[in-house]
PDB file with SEQRES, HELIX, SHEET and CRYST1 records, atoms N, CA, C and O in Angstrom:
SEQRES   1 A   68  MET LYS THR GLN SER LYS TYR LEU GLU GLU ILE ASN ARG          
SEQRES   2 A   68  LEU LEU ALA ASP TYR LEU LEU GLU ILE GLU LYS SER ASP          
SEQRES   3 A   68  LEU LYS PRO LEU SER ALA GLN VAL TYR GLN VAL GLN SER          
SEQRES   4 A   68  LYS ASN PHE VAL ARG TRP ILE ASN GLY ASP PHE THR PRO          
SEQRES   5 A   68  GLY GLU VAL LYS LYS SER LYS LYS GLN ALA GLN ASP LYS          
SEQRES   6 A   68  PRO GLY LYS                                                  
HELIX    1 AA1 ILE A   11  TYR A   18  1                                   8    
HELIX    2 AA2 GLU A   21  LYS A   24  1                                   4    
HELIX    3 AA3 SER A   31  VAL A   34  1                                   4    
HELIX    4 AA4 GLN A   36  TRP A   45  1                                  10    
HELIX    5 AA5 GLU A   54  ALA A   62  1                                   9    
CRYST1    1.000    1.000    1.000  90.00  90.00  90.00 P 1           1          
ATOM      1  N   MET A   1     114.001  99.239  93.656  1.00  0.00           N  
ATOM      2  CA  MET A   1     114.698 100.229  94.067  1.00  0.00           C  
ATOM      3  C   MET A   1     114.535  99.753  95.688  1.00  0.00           C  
ATOM      4  O   MET A   1     113.515 100.364  96.007  1.00  0.00           O  
ATOM      5  N   LYS A   2     114.811  99.279  96.444  1.00  0.00           N  
ATOM      6  CA  LYS A   2     115.284  99.041  97.622  1.00  0.00           C  
ATOM      7  C   LYS A   2     115.741  99.544  98.420  1.00  0.00           C  
ATOM      8  O   LYS A   2     116.910  99.164  98.497  1.00  0.00           O  
ATOM      9  N   THR A   3     115.352 100.728  99.641  1.00  0.00           N  
ATOM     10  CA  THR A   3     116.270 100.835 100.664  1.00  0.00           C  
ATOM     11  C   THR A   3     116.726 100.365 102.150  1.00  0.00           C  
ATOM     12  O   THR A   3     116.093  99.472 102.711  1.00  0.00           O  
ATOM     13  N   GLN A   4     117.627 100.867 102.654  1.00  0.00           N  
ATOM     14  CA  GLN A   4     117.313 100.160 104.109  1.00  0.00           C  
ATOM     15  C   GLN A   4     116.688 101.052 104.995  1.00  0.00           C  
ATOM     16  O   GLN A   4     116.686 102.194 104.535  1.00  0.00           O  
ATOM     17  N   SER A   5     116.435 101.004 105.519  1.00  0.00           N  
ATOM     18  CA  SER A   5     115.001 100.672 106.362  1.00  0.00           C  
ATOM     19  C   SER A   5     115.305 102.317 107.221  1.00  0.00           C  
ATOM     20  O   SER A   5     114.704 103.387 107.125  1.00  0.00           O  
ATOM     21  N   LYS A   6     117.187 101.661 108.524  1.00  0.00           N  
ATOM     22  CA  LYS A   6     117.315 103.405 108.618  1.00  0.00           C  
ATOM     23  C   LYS A   6     117.689 104.317 107.673  1.00  0.00           C  
ATOM     24  O   LYS A   6     118.504 105.151 108.068  1.00  0.00           O  
ATOM     25  N   TYR A   7     117.320 104.400 106.513  1.00  0.00           N  
ATOM     26  CA  TYR A   7     117.187 105.615 106.090  1.00  0.00           C  
ATOM     27  C   TYR A   7     115.914 106.099 105.228  1.00  0.00           C  
ATOM     28  O   TYR A   7     115.497 107.086 104.621  1.00  0.00           O  
ATOM     29  N   LEU A   8     115.581 104.847 105.545  1.00  0.00           N  
ATOM     30  CA  LEU A   8     113.142 104.786 104.844  1.00  0.00           C  
ATOM     31  C   LEU A   8     112.461 105.948 105.795  1.00  0.00           C  
ATOM     32  O   LEU A   8     111.705 106.909 105.654  1.00  0.00           O  
ATOM     33  N   GLU A   9     113.301 105.172 107.018  1.00  0.00           N  
ATOM     34  CA  GLU A   9     112.645 105.819 108.260  1.00  0.00           C  
ATOM     35  C   GLU A   9     112.724 107.478 108.489  1.00  0.00           C  
ATOM     36  O   GLU A   9     111.739 108.013 108.998  1.00  0.00           O  
ATOM     37  N   GLU A  10     114.100 108.455 108.051  1.00  0.00           N  
ATOM     38  CA  GLU A  10     114.159 109.361 107.972  1.00  0.00           C  
ATOM     39  C   GLU A  10     113.550 110.156 106.692  1.00  0.00           C  
ATOM     40  O   GLU A  10     113.176 111.322 106.563  1.00  0.00           O  
ATOM     41  N   ILE A  11     113.584 109.482 106.147  1.00  0.00           N  
ATOM     42  CA  ILE A  11     112.850 109.560 104.512  1.00  0.00           C  
ATOM     43  C   ILE A  11     111.154 110.090 104.836  1.00  0.00           C  
ATOM     44  O   ILE A  11     110.689 111.172 104.478  1.00  0.00           O  
ATOM     45  N   ASN A  12     110.686 109.404 105.323  1.00  0.00           N  
ATOM     46  CA  ASN A  12     109.517 109.282 105.446  1.00  0.00           C  
ATOM     47  C   ASN A  12     108.948 110.907 107.050  1.00  0.00           C  
ATOM     48  O   ASN A  12     108.114 111.743 107.398  1.00  0.00           O  
ATOM     49  N   ARG A  13     110.170 110.292 107.329  1.00  0.00           N  
ATOM     50  CA  ARG A  13     109.909 112.141 108.420  1.00  0.00           C  
ATOM     51  C   ARG A  13     109.930 112.759 107.823  1.00  0.00           C  
ATOM     52  O   ARG A  13     109.070 113.582 108.137  1.00  0.00           O  
ATOM     53  N   LEU A  14     110.846 113.299 106.176  1.00  0.00           N  
ATOM     54  CA  LEU A  14     111.218 114.216 105.458  1.00  0.00           C  
ATOM     55  C   LEU A  14     109.743 114.574 104.621  1.00  0.00           C  
ATOM     56  O   LEU A  14     109.292 115.715 104.517  1.00  0.00           O  
ATOM     57  N   LEU A  15     109.241 113.602 104.176  1.00  0.00           N  
ATOM     58  CA  LEU A  15     108.423 113.338 103.406  1.00  0.00           C  
ATOM     59  C   LEU A  15     106.569 114.289 104.450  1.00  0.00           C  
ATOM     60  O   LEU A  15     105.502 114.784 104.088  1.00  0.00           O  
ATOM     61  N   ALA A  16     106.898 114.162 105.048  1.00  0.00           N  
ATOM     62  CA  ALA A  16     105.648 114.318 105.834  1.00  0.00           C  
ATOM     63  C   ALA A  16     105.233 115.575 106.579  1.00  0.00           C  
ATOM     64  O   ALA A  16     104.232 116.083 107.083  1.00  0.00           O  
ATOM     65  N   ASP A  17     106.959 115.892 106.321  1.00  0.00           N  
ATOM     66  CA  ASP A  17     107.036 117.816 106.613  1.00  0.00           C  
ATOM     67  C   ASP A  17     107.135 118.268 105.262  1.00  0.00           C  
ATOM     68  O   ASP A  17     107.063 119.494 105.333  1.00  0.00           O  
ATOM     69  N   TYR A  18     107.278 117.887 103.927  1.00  0.00           N  
ATOM     70  CA  TYR A  18     107.130 118.094 102.947  1.00  0.00           C  
ATOM     71  C   TYR A  18     105.219 118.745 102.607  1.00  0.00           C  
ATOM     72  O   TYR A  18     104.682 119.759 102.163  1.00  0.00           O  
ATOM     73  N   LEU A  19     104.738 117.194 103.241  1.00  0.00           N  
ATOM     74  CA  LEU A  19     103.486 117.244 102.555  1.00  0.00           C  
ATOM     75  C   LEU A  19     103.346 119.163 103.468  1.00  0.00           C  
ATOM     76  O   LEU A  19     103.076 120.265 102.990  1.00  0.00           O  
ATOM     77  N   LEU A  20     103.480 118.985 104.024  1.00  0.00           N  
ATOM     78  CA  LEU A  20     102.497 119.450 105.194  1.00  0.00           C  
ATOM     79  C   LEU A  20     103.501 121.182 104.530  1.00  0.00           C  
ATOM     80  O   LEU A  20     102.749 122.091 104.882  1.00  0.00           O  
ATOM     81  N   GLU A  21     103.995 121.437 104.243  1.00  0.00           N  
ATOM     82  CA  GLU A  21     105.099 122.944 103.543  1.00  0.00           C  
ATOM     83  C   GLU A  21     103.368 122.687 102.364  1.00  0.00           C  
ATOM     84  O   GLU A  21     102.334 123.344 102.484  1.00  0.00           O  
ATOM     85  N   ILE A  22     103.564 121.833 101.598  1.00  0.00           N  
ATOM     86  CA  ILE A  22     103.030 121.608 100.917  1.00  0.00           C  
ATOM     87  C   ILE A  22     101.280 122.248 101.527  1.00  0.00           C  
ATOM     88  O   ILE A  22     101.145 123.461 101.362  1.00  0.00           O  
ATOM     89  N   GLU A  23     100.629 121.860 101.869  1.00  0.00           N  
ATOM     90  CA  GLU A  23      99.401 121.919 102.493  1.00  0.00           C  
ATOM     91  C   GLU A  23      99.072 123.887 103.018  1.00  0.00           C  
ATOM     92  O   GLU A  23      98.131 124.567 102.609  1.00  0.00           O  
ATOM     93  N   LYS A  24     100.259 124.383 104.055  1.00  0.00           N  
ATOM     94  CA  LYS A  24     100.529 125.717 103.593  1.00  0.00           C  
ATOM     95  C   LYS A  24     100.820 126.226 102.885  1.00  0.00           C  
ATOM     96  O   LYS A  24     100.930 127.415 103.182  1.00  0.00           O  
ATOM     97  N   SER A  25     101.118 125.938 101.706  1.00  0.00           N  
ATOM     98  CA  SER A  25     101.668 126.958 100.229  1.00  0.00           C  
ATOM     99  C   SER A  25     100.817 127.724 100.179  1.00  0.00           C  
ATOM    100  O   SER A  25      99.894 127.742 100.994  1.00  0.00           O  
ATOM    101  N   ASP A  26     100.982 128.832  98.843  1.00  0.00           N  
ATOM    102  CA  ASP A  26      99.971 129.145  98.125  1.00  0.00           C  
ATOM    103  C   ASP A  26      99.465 128.271  96.552  1.00  0.00           C  
ATOM    104  O   ASP A  26      98.845 128.249  95.489  1.00  0.00           O  
ATOM    105  N   LEU A  27     100.049 127.862  97.200  1.00  0.00           N  
ATOM    106  CA  LEU A  27     100.077 126.789  95.276  1.00  0.00           C  
ATOM    107  C   LEU A  27      97.860 126.550  94.572  1.00  0.00           C  
ATOM    108  O   LEU A  27      97.162 126.034  95.445  1.00  0.00           O  
ATOM    109  N   LYS A  28      97.640 126.653  94.187  1.00  0.00           N  
ATOM    110  CA  LYS A  28      96.507 126.204  93.482  1.00  0.00           C  
ATOM    111  C   LYS A  28      96.223 124.488  93.342  1.00  0.00           C  
ATOM    112  O   LYS A  28      96.876 123.685  92.676  1.00  0.00           O  
ATOM    113  N   PRO A  29      94.806 124.186  94.359  1.00  0.00           N  
ATOM    114  CA  PRO A  29      94.884 123.039  94.832  1.00  0.00           C  
ATOM    115  C   PRO A  29      94.616 121.728  93.421  1.00  0.00           C  
ATOM    116  O   PRO A  29      94.253 120.571  93.637  1.00  0.00           O  
ATOM    117  N   LEU A  30      94.867 122.227  92.257  1.00  0.00           N  
ATOM    118  CA  LEU A  30      95.891 120.883  91.464  1.00  0.00           C  
ATOM    119  C   LEU A  30      96.829 120.426  90.852  1.00  0.00           C  
ATOM    120  O   LEU A  30      97.111 119.396  90.239  1.00  0.00           O  
ATOM    121  N   SER A  31      97.788 122.437  91.418  1.00  0.00           N  
ATOM    122  CA  SER A  31      99.823 122.273  91.726  1.00  0.00           C  
ATOM    123  C   SER A  31     100.584 120.952  92.576  1.00  0.00           C  
ATOM    124  O   SER A  31     101.429 120.072  92.409  1.00  0.00           O  
ATOM    125  N   ALA A  32      99.129 121.789  94.145  1.00  0.00           N  
ATOM    126  CA  ALA A  32      99.776 120.820  95.319  1.00  0.00           C  
ATOM    127  C   ALA A  32      99.529 119.419  95.840  1.00  0.00           C  
ATOM    128  O   ALA A  32      99.840 118.820  96.869  1.00  0.00           O  
ATOM    129  N   GLN A  33      98.399 118.926  94.011  1.00  0.00           N  
ATOM    130  CA  GLN A  33      98.451 117.448  94.412  1.00  0.00           C  
ATOM    131  C   GLN A  33      99.530 117.347  93.336  1.00  0.00           C  
ATOM    132  O   GLN A  33     100.457 116.704  93.829  1.00  0.00           O  
ATOM    133  N   VAL A  34      99.728 117.595  92.460  1.00  0.00           N  
ATOM    134  CA  VAL A  34     100.913 117.429  91.914  1.00  0.00           C  
ATOM    135  C   VAL A  34     102.218 116.948  92.441  1.00  0.00           C  
ATOM    136  O   VAL A  34     102.809 115.915  92.125  1.00  0.00           O  
ATOM    137  N   TYR A  35     102.487 117.639  93.087  1.00  0.00           N  
ATOM    138  CA  TYR A  35     103.609 117.744  94.184  1.00  0.00           C  
ATOM    139  C   TYR A  35     103.728 116.847  95.053  1.00  0.00           C  
ATOM    140  O   TYR A  35     104.530 116.033  95.511  1.00  0.00           O  
ATOM    141  N   GLN A  36     102.281 117.382  95.188  1.00  0.00           N  
ATOM    142  CA  GLN A  36     102.225 115.694  96.596  1.00  0.00           C  
ATOM    143  C   GLN A  36     102.341 114.262  95.520  1.00  0.00           C  
ATOM    144  O   GLN A  36     103.252 113.472  95.768  1.00  0.00           O  
ATOM    145  N   VAL A  37     101.563 114.014  94.541  1.00  0.00           N  
ATOM    146  CA  VAL A  37     101.489 112.308  94.348  1.00  0.00           C  
ATOM    147  C   VAL A  37     102.486 112.101  93.339  1.00  0.00           C  
ATOM    148  O   VAL A  37     102.343 111.260  92.452  1.00  0.00           O  
ATOM    149  N   GLN A  38     103.789 113.060  93.479  1.00  0.00           N  
ATOM    150  CA  GLN A  38     105.048 112.862  92.685  1.00  0.00           C  
ATOM    151  C   GLN A  38     105.663 112.006  94.164  1.00  0.00           C  
ATOM    152  O   GLN A  38     106.058 110.928  94.608  1.00  0.00           O  
ATOM    153  N   SER A  39     105.372 113.473  94.483  1.00  0.00           N  
ATOM    154  CA  SER A  39     106.697 113.250  95.595  1.00  0.00           C  
ATOM    155  C   SER A  39     106.678 111.633  96.394  1.00  0.00           C  
ATOM    156  O   SER A  39     107.667 110.941  96.636  1.00  0.00           O  
ATOM    157  N   LYS A  40     105.364 111.341  96.668  1.00  0.00           N  
ATOM    158  CA  LYS A  40     104.596 109.862  97.046  1.00  0.00           C  
ATOM    159  C   LYS A  40     105.692 108.882  96.116  1.00  0.00           C  
ATOM    160  O   LYS A  40     106.685 108.211  96.394  1.00  0.00           O  
ATOM    161  N   ASN A  41     105.004 109.166  94.983  1.00  0.00           N  
ATOM    162  CA  ASN A  41     105.389 107.817  94.296  1.00  0.00           C  
ATOM    163  C   ASN A  41     107.016 108.166  94.089  1.00  0.00           C  
ATOM    164  O   ASN A  41     107.511 107.126  93.652  1.00  0.00           O  
ATOM    165  N   PHE A  42     107.806 108.942  94.187  1.00  0.00           N  
ATOM    166  CA  PHE A  42     109.090 109.476  94.753  1.00  0.00           C  
ATOM    167  C   PHE A  42     109.398 107.564  96.015  1.00  0.00           C  
ATOM    168  O   PHE A  42     109.425 106.334  95.965  1.00  0.00           O  
ATOM    169  N   VAL A  43     109.480 108.247  96.529  1.00  0.00           N  
ATOM    170  CA  VAL A  43     109.372 107.137  98.135  1.00  0.00           C  
ATOM    171  C   VAL A  43     109.042 105.987  98.136  1.00  0.00           C  
ATOM    172  O   VAL A  43     109.565 105.011  98.675  1.00  0.00           O  
ATOM    173  N   ARG A  44     108.206 106.079  97.555  1.00  0.00           N  
ATOM    174  CA  ARG A  44     107.455 104.685  97.378  1.00  0.00           C  
ATOM    175  C   ARG A  44     107.656 103.570  96.296  1.00  0.00           C  
ATOM    176  O   ARG A  44     107.305 102.390  96.320  1.00  0.00           O  
ATOM    177  N   TRP A  45     108.556 104.534  95.006  1.00  0.00           N  
ATOM    178  CA  TRP A  45     110.380 104.013  94.458  1.00  0.00           C  
ATOM    179  C   TRP A  45     111.264 103.613  95.203  1.00  0.00           C  
ATOM    180  O   TRP A  45     111.663 102.454  95.306  1.00  0.00           O  
ATOM    181  N   ILE A  46     111.572 104.405  95.685  1.00  0.00           N  
ATOM    182  CA  ILE A  46     113.004 104.013  96.291  1.00  0.00           C  
ATOM    183  C   ILE A  46     112.509 103.181  98.157  1.00  0.00           C  
ATOM    184  O   ILE A  46     112.988 103.506  99.243  1.00  0.00           O  
ATOM    185  N   ASN A  47     111.656 102.321  97.932  1.00  0.00           N  
ATOM    186  CA  ASN A  47     111.415 101.670  99.606  1.00  0.00           C  
ATOM    187  C   ASN A  47     110.556 100.012  98.544  1.00  0.00           C  
ATOM    188  O   ASN A  47     110.268  99.017  99.209  1.00  0.00           O  
ATOM    189  N   GLY A  48     110.312 100.012  97.150  1.00  0.00           N  
ATOM    190  CA  GLY A  48     110.223  99.123  96.268  1.00  0.00           C  
ATOM    191  C   GLY A  48     108.855  98.434  96.304  1.00  0.00           C  
ATOM    192  O   GLY A  48     108.531  97.247  96.340  1.00  0.00           O  
ATOM    193  N   ASP A  49     107.979  99.885  96.278  1.00  0.00           N  
ATOM    194  CA  ASP A  49     106.105  99.549  96.172  1.00  0.00           C  
ATOM    195  C   ASP A  49     105.833 100.155  94.431  1.00  0.00           C  
ATOM    196  O   ASP A  49     104.890  99.769  93.741  1.00  0.00           O  
ATOM    197  N   PHE A  50     106.891 101.165  93.966  1.00  0.00           N  
ATOM    198  CA  PHE A  50     106.379 101.663  92.445  1.00  0.00           C  
ATOM    199  C   PHE A  50     107.311 101.443  91.082  1.00  0.00           C  
ATOM    200  O   PHE A  50     108.463 101.023  90.966  1.00  0.00           O  
ATOM    201  N   THR A  51     106.640 101.759  90.401  1.00  0.00           N  
ATOM    202  CA  THR A  51     107.348 101.962  89.430  1.00  0.00           C  
ATOM    203  C   THR A  51     106.664 102.523  88.395  1.00  0.00           C  
ATOM    204  O   THR A  51     105.489 102.472  88.033  1.00  0.00           O  
ATOM    205  N   PRO A  52     108.526 103.562  87.633  1.00  0.00           N  
ATOM    206  CA  PRO A  52     106.714 104.711  87.158  1.00  0.00           C  
ATOM    207  C   PRO A  52     106.624 104.150  85.695  1.00  0.00           C  
ATOM    208  O   PRO A  52     107.419 103.284  85.329  1.00  0.00           O  
ATOM    209  N   GLY A  53     105.486 104.728  84.712  1.00  0.00           N  
ATOM    210  CA  GLY A  53     104.810 103.922  83.820  1.00  0.00           C  
ATOM    211  C   GLY A  53     103.970 102.541  84.324  1.00  0.00           C  
ATOM    212  O   GLY A  53     102.834 102.246  83.952  1.00  0.00           O  
ATOM    213  N   GLU A  54     104.795 101.785  85.246  1.00  0.00           N  
ATOM    214  CA  GLU A  54     103.414 100.362  85.098  1.00  0.00           C  
ATOM    215  C   GLU A  54     102.005 100.724  85.172  1.00  0.00           C  
ATOM    216  O   GLU A  54     101.537 100.417  84.076  1.00  0.00           O  
ATOM    217  N   VAL A  55     101.221 101.149  85.799  1.00  0.00           N  
ATOM    218  CA  VAL A  55      99.487 101.923  85.850  1.00  0.00           C  
ATOM    219  C   VAL A  55      99.543 102.291  84.716  1.00  0.00           C  
ATOM    220  O   VAL A  55      98.457 101.931  84.264  1.00  0.00           O  
ATOM    221  N   LYS A  56     100.188 102.871  83.775  1.00  0.00           N  
ATOM    222  CA  LYS A  56      99.824 102.973  82.202  1.00  0.00           C  
ATOM    223  C   LYS A  56     100.302 101.878  81.262  1.00  0.00           C  
ATOM    224  O   LYS A  56      99.695 101.823  80.192  1.00  0.00           O  
ATOM    225  N   LYS A  57     100.930 101.311  81.389  1.00  0.00           N  
ATOM    226  CA  LYS A  57     101.292 100.077  81.272  1.00  0.00           C  
ATOM    227  C   LYS A  57     100.256  98.908  80.533  1.00  0.00           C  
ATOM    228  O   LYS A  57     100.133  98.238  79.507  1.00  0.00           O  
ATOM    229  N   SER A  58      99.340  99.313  82.413  1.00  0.00           N  
ATOM    230  CA  SER A  58      98.617  98.247  82.111  1.00  0.00           C  
ATOM    231  C   SER A  58      97.315  98.594  81.719  1.00  0.00           C  
ATOM    232  O   SER A  58      96.559  97.664  81.999  1.00  0.00           O  
ATOM    233  N   LYS A  59      96.812  99.399  81.265  1.00  0.00           N  
ATOM    234  CA  LYS A  59      95.679 100.029  80.874  1.00  0.00           C  
ATOM    235  C   LYS A  59      95.889  99.821  79.584  1.00  0.00           C  
ATOM    236  O   LYS A  59      94.993  99.202  79.009  1.00  0.00           O  
ATOM    237  N   LYS A  60      96.928 100.198  78.870  1.00  0.00           N  
ATOM    238  CA  LYS A  60      97.545  99.745  77.782  1.00  0.00           C  
ATOM    239  C   LYS A  60      97.063  98.211  77.084  1.00  0.00           C  
ATOM    240  O   LYS A  60      96.259  98.175  76.153  1.00  0.00           O  
ATOM    241  N   GLN A  61      97.614  97.100  77.618  1.00  0.00           N  
ATOM    242  CA  GLN A  61      97.634  96.040  77.794  1.00  0.00           C  
ATOM    243  C   GLN A  61      96.525  96.201  77.219  1.00  0.00           C  
ATOM    244  O   GLN A  61      96.342  96.187  76.002  1.00  0.00           O  
ATOM    245  N   ALA A  62      95.301  96.446  78.501  1.00  0.00           N  
ATOM    246  CA  ALA A  62      94.090  96.159  78.929  1.00  0.00           C  
ATOM    247  C   ALA A  62      93.415  96.765  77.714  1.00  0.00           C  
ATOM    248  O   ALA A  62      92.306  96.274  77.500  1.00  0.00           O  
ATOM    249  N   GLN A  63      93.830  97.780  76.794  1.00  0.00           N  
ATOM    250  CA  GLN A  63      93.022  97.815  75.325  1.00  0.00           C  
ATOM    251  C   GLN A  63      92.715  97.480  74.506  1.00  0.00           C  
ATOM    252  O   GLN A  63      92.030  98.187  73.767  1.00  0.00           O  
ATOM    253  N   ASP A  64      94.973  96.450  74.108  1.00  0.00           N  
ATOM    254  CA  ASP A  64      95.077  96.380  73.607  1.00  0.00           C  
ATOM    255  C   ASP A  64      94.545  94.475  73.180  1.00  0.00           C  
ATOM    256  O   ASP A  64      94.646  93.657  72.266  1.00  0.00           O  
ATOM    257  N   LYS A  65      93.840  94.641  74.884  1.00  0.00           N  
ATOM    258  CA  LYS A  65      93.067  93.095  74.440  1.00  0.00           C  
ATOM    259  C   LYS A  65      91.994  93.054  73.575  1.00  0.00           C  
ATOM    260  O   LYS A  65      91.051  93.792  73.861  1.00  0.00           O  
ATOM    261  N   PRO A  66      91.887  92.199  72.337  1.00  0.00           N  
ATOM    262  CA  PRO A  66      90.538  91.596  71.516  1.00  0.00           C  
ATOM    263  C   PRO A  66      89.452  91.780  72.660  1.00  0.00           C  
ATOM    264  O   PRO A  66      89.463  91.575  73.873  1.00  0.00           O  
ATOM    265  N   GLY A  67      88.405  92.305  71.660  1.00  0.00           N  
ATOM    266  CA  GLY A  67      86.904  91.986  72.805  1.00  0.00           C  
ATOM    267  C   GLY A  67      86.786  93.383  74.006  1.00  0.00           C  
ATOM    268  O   GLY A  67      85.899  93.402  74.860  1.00  0.00           O  
ATOM    269  N   LYS A  68      87.643  94.283  73.897  1.00  0.00           N  
ATOM    270  CA  LYS A  68      87.769  95.417  75.428  1.00  0.00           C  
ATOM    271  C   LYS A  68      87.563  96.337  74.582  1.00  0.00           C  
ATOM    272  O   LYS A  68      87.514  97.512  74.947  1.00  0.00           O  
TER     273      LYS A  68                                                      
END                                                                             
């Protein structure tokens, strides 16, 4: 998916605000990391830079190749 740049600018601003809220929260470090990674991946997806499950597929394909 690719989002128009006029919307993406506002989305990135809101993401930065959200990430600050996570940093200020009393979440445990691992929980905070999950919130951060998932929200960043969502913004990457709407910008066309991320495909869910892509890393998992490439790792599985590498494991399935003979001689590995």
